[in-house]
C-alpha positions as protocol buffer text, in pm:
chain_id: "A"
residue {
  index: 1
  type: UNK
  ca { x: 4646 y: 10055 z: 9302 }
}
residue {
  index: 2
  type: UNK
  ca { x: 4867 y: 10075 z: 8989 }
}
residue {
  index: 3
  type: UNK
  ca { x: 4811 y: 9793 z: 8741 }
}
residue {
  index: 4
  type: UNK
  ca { x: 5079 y: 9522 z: 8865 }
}
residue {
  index: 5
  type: UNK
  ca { x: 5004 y: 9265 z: 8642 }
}
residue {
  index: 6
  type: UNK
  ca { x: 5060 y: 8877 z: 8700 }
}
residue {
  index: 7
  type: UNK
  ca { x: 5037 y: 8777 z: 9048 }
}
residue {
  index: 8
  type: UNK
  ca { x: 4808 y: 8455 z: 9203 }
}
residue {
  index: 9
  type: UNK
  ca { x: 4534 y: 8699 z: 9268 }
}
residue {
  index: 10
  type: UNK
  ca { x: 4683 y: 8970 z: 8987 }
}
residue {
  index: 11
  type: UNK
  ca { x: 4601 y: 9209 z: 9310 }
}
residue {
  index: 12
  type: UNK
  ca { x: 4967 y: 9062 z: 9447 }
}
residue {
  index: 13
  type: UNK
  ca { x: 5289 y: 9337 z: 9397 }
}
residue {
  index: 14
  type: UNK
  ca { x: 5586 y: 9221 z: 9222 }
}
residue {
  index: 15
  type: UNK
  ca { x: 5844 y: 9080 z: 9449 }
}
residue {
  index: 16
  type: UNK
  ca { x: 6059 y: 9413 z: 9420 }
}
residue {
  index: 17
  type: UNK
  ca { x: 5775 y: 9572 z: 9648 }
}
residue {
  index: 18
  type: UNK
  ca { x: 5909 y: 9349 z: 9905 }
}
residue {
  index: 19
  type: UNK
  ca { x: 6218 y: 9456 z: 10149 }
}
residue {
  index: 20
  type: UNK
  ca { x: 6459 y: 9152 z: 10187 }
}
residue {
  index: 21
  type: UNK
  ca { x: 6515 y: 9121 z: 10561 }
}
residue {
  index: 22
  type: UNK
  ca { x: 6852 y: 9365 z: 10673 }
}
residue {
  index: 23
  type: UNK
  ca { x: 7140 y: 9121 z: 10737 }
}
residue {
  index: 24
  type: UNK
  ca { x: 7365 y: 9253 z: 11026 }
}
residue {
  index: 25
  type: UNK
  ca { x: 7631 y: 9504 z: 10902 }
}
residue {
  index: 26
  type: UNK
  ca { x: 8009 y: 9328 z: 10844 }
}
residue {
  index: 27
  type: UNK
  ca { x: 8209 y: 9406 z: 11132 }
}
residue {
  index: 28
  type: UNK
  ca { x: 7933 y: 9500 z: 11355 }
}
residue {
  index: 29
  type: UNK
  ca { x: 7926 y: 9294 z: 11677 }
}
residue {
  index: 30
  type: UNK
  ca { x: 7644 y: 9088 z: 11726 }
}
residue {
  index: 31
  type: UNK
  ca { x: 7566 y: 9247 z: 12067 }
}
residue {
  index: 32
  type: UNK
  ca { x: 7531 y: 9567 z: 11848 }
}
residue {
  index: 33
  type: UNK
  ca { x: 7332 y: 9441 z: 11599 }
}
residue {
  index: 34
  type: UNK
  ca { x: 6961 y: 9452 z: 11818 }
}
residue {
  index: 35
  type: UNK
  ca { x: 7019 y: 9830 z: 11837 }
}
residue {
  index: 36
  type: UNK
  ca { x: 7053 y: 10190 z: 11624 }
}
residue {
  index: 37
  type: UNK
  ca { x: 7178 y: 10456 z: 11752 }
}
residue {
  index: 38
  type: UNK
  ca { x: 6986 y: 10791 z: 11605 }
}
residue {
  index: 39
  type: UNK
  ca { x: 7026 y: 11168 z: 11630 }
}
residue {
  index: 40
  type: UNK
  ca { x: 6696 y: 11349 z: 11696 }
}
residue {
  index: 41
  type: UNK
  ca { x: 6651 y: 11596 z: 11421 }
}
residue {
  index: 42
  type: UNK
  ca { x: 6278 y: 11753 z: 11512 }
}
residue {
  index: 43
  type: UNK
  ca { x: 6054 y: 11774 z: 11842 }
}
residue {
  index: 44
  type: UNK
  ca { x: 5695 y: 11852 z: 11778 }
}
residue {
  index: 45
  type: UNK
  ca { x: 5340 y: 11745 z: 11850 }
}
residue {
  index: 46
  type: UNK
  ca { x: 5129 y: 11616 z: 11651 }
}
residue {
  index: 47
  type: UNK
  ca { x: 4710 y: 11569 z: 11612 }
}
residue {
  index: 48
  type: UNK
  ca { x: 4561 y: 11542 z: 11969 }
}
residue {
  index: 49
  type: UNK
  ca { x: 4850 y: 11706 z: 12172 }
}
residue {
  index: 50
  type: UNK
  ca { x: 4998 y: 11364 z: 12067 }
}
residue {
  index: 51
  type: UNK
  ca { x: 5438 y: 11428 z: 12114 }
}
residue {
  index: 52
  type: UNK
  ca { x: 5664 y: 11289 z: 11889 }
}
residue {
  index: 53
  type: UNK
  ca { x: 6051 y: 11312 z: 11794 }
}
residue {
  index: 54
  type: UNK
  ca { x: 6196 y: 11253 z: 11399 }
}
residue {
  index: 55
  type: UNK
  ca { x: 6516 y: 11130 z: 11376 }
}
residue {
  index: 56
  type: UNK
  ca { x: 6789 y: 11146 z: 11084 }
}
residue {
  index: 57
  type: UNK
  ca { x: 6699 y: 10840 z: 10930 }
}
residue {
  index: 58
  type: UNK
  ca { x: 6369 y: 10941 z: 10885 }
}
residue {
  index: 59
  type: UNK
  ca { x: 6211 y: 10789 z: 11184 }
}
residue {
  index: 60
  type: UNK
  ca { x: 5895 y: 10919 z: 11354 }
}
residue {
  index: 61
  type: UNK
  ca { x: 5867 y: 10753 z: 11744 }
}
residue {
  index: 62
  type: UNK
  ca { x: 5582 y: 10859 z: 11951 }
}
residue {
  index: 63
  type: UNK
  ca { x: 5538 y: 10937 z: 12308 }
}
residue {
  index: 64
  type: UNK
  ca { x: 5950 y: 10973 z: 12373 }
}
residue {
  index: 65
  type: UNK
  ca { x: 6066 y: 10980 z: 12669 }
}
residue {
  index: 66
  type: UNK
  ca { x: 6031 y: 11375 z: 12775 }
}
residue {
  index: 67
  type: UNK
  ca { x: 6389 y: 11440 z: 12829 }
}
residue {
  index: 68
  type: UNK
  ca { x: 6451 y: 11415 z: 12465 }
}
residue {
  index: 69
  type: UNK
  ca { x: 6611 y: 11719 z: 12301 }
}
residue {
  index: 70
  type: UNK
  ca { x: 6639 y: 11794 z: 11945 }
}
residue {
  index: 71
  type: UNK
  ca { x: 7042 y: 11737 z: 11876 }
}
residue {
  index: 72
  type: UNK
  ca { x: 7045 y: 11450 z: 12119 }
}
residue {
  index: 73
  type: UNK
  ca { x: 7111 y: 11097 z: 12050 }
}
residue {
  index: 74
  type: UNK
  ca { x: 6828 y: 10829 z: 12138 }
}
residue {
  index: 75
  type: UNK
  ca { x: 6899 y: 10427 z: 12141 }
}
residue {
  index: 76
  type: UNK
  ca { x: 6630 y: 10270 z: 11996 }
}
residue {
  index: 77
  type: UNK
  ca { x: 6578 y: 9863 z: 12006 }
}
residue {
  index: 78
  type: UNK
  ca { x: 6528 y: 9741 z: 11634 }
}
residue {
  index: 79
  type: UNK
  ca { x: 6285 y: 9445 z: 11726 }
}
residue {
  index: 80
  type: UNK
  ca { x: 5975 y: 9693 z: 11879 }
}
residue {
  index: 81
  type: UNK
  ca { x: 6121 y: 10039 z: 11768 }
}
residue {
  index: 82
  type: UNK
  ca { x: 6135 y: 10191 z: 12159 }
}
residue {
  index: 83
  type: UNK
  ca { x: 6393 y: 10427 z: 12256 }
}
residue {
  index: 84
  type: UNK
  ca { x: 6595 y: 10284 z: 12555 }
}
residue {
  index: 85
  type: UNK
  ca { x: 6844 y: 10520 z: 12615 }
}
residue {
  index: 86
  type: UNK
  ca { x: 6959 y: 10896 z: 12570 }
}
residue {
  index: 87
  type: UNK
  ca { x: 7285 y: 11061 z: 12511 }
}
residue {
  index: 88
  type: UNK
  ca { x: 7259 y: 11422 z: 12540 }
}
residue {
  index: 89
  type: UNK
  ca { x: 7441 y: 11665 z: 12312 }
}
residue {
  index: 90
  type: UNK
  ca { x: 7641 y: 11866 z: 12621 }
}
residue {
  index: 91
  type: UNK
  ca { x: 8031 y: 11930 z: 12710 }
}
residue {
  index: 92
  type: UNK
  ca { x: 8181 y: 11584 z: 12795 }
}
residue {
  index: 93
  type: UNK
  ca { x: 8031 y: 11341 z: 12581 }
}
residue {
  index: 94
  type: UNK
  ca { x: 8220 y: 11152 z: 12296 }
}
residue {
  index: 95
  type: UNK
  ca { x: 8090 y: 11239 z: 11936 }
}
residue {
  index: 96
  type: UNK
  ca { x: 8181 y: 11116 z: 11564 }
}
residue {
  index: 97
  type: UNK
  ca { x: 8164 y: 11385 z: 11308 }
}
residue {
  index: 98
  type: UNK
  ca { x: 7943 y: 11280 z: 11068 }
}
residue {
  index: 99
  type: UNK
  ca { x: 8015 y: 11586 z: 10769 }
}
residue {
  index: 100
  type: UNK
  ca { x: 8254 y: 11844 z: 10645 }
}
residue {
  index: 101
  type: UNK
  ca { x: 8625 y: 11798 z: 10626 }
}
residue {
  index: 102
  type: UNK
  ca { x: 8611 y: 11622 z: 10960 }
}
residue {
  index: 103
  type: UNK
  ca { x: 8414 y: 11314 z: 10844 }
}
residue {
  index: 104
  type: UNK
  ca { x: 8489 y: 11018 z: 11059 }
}
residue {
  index: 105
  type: UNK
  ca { x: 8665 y: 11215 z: 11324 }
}
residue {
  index: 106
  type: UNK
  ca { x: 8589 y: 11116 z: 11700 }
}
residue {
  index: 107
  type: UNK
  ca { x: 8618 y: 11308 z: 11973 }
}
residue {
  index: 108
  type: UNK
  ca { x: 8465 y: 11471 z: 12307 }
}
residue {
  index: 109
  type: UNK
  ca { x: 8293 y: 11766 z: 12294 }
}
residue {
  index: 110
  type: UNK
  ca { x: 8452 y: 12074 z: 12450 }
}
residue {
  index: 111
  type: UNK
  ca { x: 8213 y: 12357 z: 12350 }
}
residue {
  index: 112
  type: UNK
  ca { x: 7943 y: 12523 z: 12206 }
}
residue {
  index: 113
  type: UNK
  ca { x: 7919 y: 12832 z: 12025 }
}
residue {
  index: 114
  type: UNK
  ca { x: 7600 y: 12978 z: 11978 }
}
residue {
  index: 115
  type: UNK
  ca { x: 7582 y: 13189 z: 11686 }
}
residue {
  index: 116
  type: UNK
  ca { x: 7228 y: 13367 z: 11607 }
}
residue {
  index: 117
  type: UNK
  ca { x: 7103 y: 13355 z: 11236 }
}
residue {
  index: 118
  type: UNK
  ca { x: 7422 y: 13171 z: 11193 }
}
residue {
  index: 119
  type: UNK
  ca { x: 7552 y: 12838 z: 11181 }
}
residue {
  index: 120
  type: UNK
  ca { x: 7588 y: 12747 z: 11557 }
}
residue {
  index: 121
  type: UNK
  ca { x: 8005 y: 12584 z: 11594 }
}
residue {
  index: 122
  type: UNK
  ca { x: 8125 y: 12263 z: 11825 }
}
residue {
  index: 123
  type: UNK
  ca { x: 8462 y: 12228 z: 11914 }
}
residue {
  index: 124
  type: UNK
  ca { x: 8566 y: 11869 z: 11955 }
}
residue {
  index: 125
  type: UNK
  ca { x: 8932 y: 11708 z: 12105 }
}
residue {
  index: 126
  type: UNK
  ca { x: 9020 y: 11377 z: 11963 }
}
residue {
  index: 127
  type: UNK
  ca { x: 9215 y: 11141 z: 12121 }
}
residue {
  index: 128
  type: UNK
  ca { x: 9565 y: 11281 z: 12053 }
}
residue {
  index: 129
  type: UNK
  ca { x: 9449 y: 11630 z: 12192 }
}
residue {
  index: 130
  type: UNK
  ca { x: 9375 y: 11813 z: 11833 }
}
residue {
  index: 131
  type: UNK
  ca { x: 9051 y: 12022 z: 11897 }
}
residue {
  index: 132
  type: UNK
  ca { x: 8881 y: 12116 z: 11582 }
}
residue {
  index: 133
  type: UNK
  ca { x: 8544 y: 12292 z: 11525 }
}
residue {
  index: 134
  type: UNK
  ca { x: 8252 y: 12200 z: 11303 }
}
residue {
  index: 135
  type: UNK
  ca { x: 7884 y: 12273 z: 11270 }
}
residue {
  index: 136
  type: UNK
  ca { x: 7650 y: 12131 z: 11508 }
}
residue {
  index: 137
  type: UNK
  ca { x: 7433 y: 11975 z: 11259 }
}
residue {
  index: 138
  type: UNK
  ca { x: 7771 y: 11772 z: 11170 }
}
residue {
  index: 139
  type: UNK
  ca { x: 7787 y: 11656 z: 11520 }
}
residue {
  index: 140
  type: UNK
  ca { x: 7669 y: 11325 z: 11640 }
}
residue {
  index: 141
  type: UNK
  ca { x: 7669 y: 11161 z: 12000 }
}
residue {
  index: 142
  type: UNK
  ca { x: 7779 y: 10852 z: 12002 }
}
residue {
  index: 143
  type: UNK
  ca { x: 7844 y: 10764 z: 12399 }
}
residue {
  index: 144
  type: UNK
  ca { x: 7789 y: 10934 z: 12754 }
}
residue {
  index: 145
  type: UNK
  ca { x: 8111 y: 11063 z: 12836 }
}
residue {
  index: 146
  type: UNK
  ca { x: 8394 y: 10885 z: 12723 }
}
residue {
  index: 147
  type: UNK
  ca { x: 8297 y: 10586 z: 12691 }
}
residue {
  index: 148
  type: UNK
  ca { x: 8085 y: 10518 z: 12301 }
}
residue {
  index: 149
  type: UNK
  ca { x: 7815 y: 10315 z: 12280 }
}
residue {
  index: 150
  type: UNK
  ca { x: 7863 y: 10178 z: 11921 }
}
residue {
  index: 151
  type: UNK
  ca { x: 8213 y: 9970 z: 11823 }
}
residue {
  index: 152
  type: UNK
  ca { x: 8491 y: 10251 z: 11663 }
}
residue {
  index: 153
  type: UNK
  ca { x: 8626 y: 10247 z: 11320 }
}
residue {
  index: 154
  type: UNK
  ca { x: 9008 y: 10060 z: 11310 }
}
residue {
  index: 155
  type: UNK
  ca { x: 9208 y: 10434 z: 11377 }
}
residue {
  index: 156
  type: UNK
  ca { x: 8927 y: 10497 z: 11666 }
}
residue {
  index: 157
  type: UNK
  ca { x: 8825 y: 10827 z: 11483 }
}
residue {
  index: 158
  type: UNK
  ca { x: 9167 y: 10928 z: 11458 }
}
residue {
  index: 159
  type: UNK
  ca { x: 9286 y: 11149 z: 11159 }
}
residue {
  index: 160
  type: UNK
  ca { x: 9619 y: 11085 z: 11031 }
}
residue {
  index: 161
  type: UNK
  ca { x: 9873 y: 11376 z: 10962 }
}
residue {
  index: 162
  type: UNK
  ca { x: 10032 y: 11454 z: 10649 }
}
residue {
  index: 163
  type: UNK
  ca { x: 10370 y: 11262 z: 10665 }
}
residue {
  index: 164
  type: UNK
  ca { x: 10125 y: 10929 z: 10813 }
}
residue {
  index: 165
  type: UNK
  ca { x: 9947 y: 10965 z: 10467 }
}
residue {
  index: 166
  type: UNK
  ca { x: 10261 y: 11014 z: 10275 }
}
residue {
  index: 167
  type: UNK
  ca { x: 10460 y: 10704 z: 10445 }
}
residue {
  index: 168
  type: UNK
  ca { x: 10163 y: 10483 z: 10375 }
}
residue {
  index: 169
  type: UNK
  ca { x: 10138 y: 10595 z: 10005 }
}
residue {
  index: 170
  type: UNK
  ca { x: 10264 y: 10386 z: 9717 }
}
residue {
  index: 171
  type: UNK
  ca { x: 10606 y: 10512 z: 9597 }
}
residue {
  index: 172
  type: UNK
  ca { x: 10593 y: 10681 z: 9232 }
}
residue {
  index: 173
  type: UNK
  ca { x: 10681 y: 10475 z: 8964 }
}
């Protein structure tokens, strides 16, 4: 190990080695705090034939559950790090865009365009009936249906138009 210095035993890291314990997230309900929701990213298996799934965050769970598909959302409890439930990435299920110019945007997917040695495209209709497309790695699951699974942002995932932004702007000076 690197020379550390100090320490009881001079073997012990500095205290910056150490995580502090994650406090819940402000505004997150405290039924929604035991749980993560996370998109699965790779499917492969590893040494012995042993299956595993990686998921954005840079998780690596074991032995999932073997309806897990790459693009799909898992639920996994934070306390033992098991996946308890699955949205699947299909026509009908609510999804927050999560990159591009549609950052933040909610909405139930409507359809998949598969584009070979391209980008493949997901059209999504919010709320208010806009349908917009974005890239499927922008996409993420966030409920079965309509119906999310994680607490919404304050406009639900709603974008605002042009004349909402400009009422709600300062006047110029």
């Amino acid at each position: 190990p690197p020379s550390w210095g100090g320490g009881a035993c001079g073997a012990l890291p500095p205290a910056w080695f150490v995580a502090p314990p994650t406090p819940r997230p402000p505004g997150r309900p405290q039924e929604e705090a035991s749980y993560k929701l996370a998109r699965v990213k790779k499917l492969e298996m590893g040494a012995g034939g042993v299956p595993y799934v990686v998921t954005h965050d840079g998780r690596t769970i074991r032995y999932p559950d073997p309806n897990v598909k790459v693009n799909d959302t898992v639920k996994i409890e934070l306390a033992d790090n098991k996946i308890t439930d699955i949205m699947t990435f299909e026509t009908g299920n609510i999804a927050m865009i999560s990159g591009g110019k549609n950052t933040g945007r909610v909405g139930t997917i409507v359809h998949r365009e598969r584009h070979p040695g391209s980008f493949d495209m997901v059209q999504v209709k919010d709320a208010q009936g806009h349908i917009f497309a974005t890239r499927l790695s922008n996409v993420f699951v966030i409920g079965k249906g309509t119906k999310p699974m994680v607490s919404l942002p304050k406009r639900k995932g709603i974008k605002k138009t042009i004349m909402e932004e400009r009422t709600e702007r300062p006047p110029k000076q």
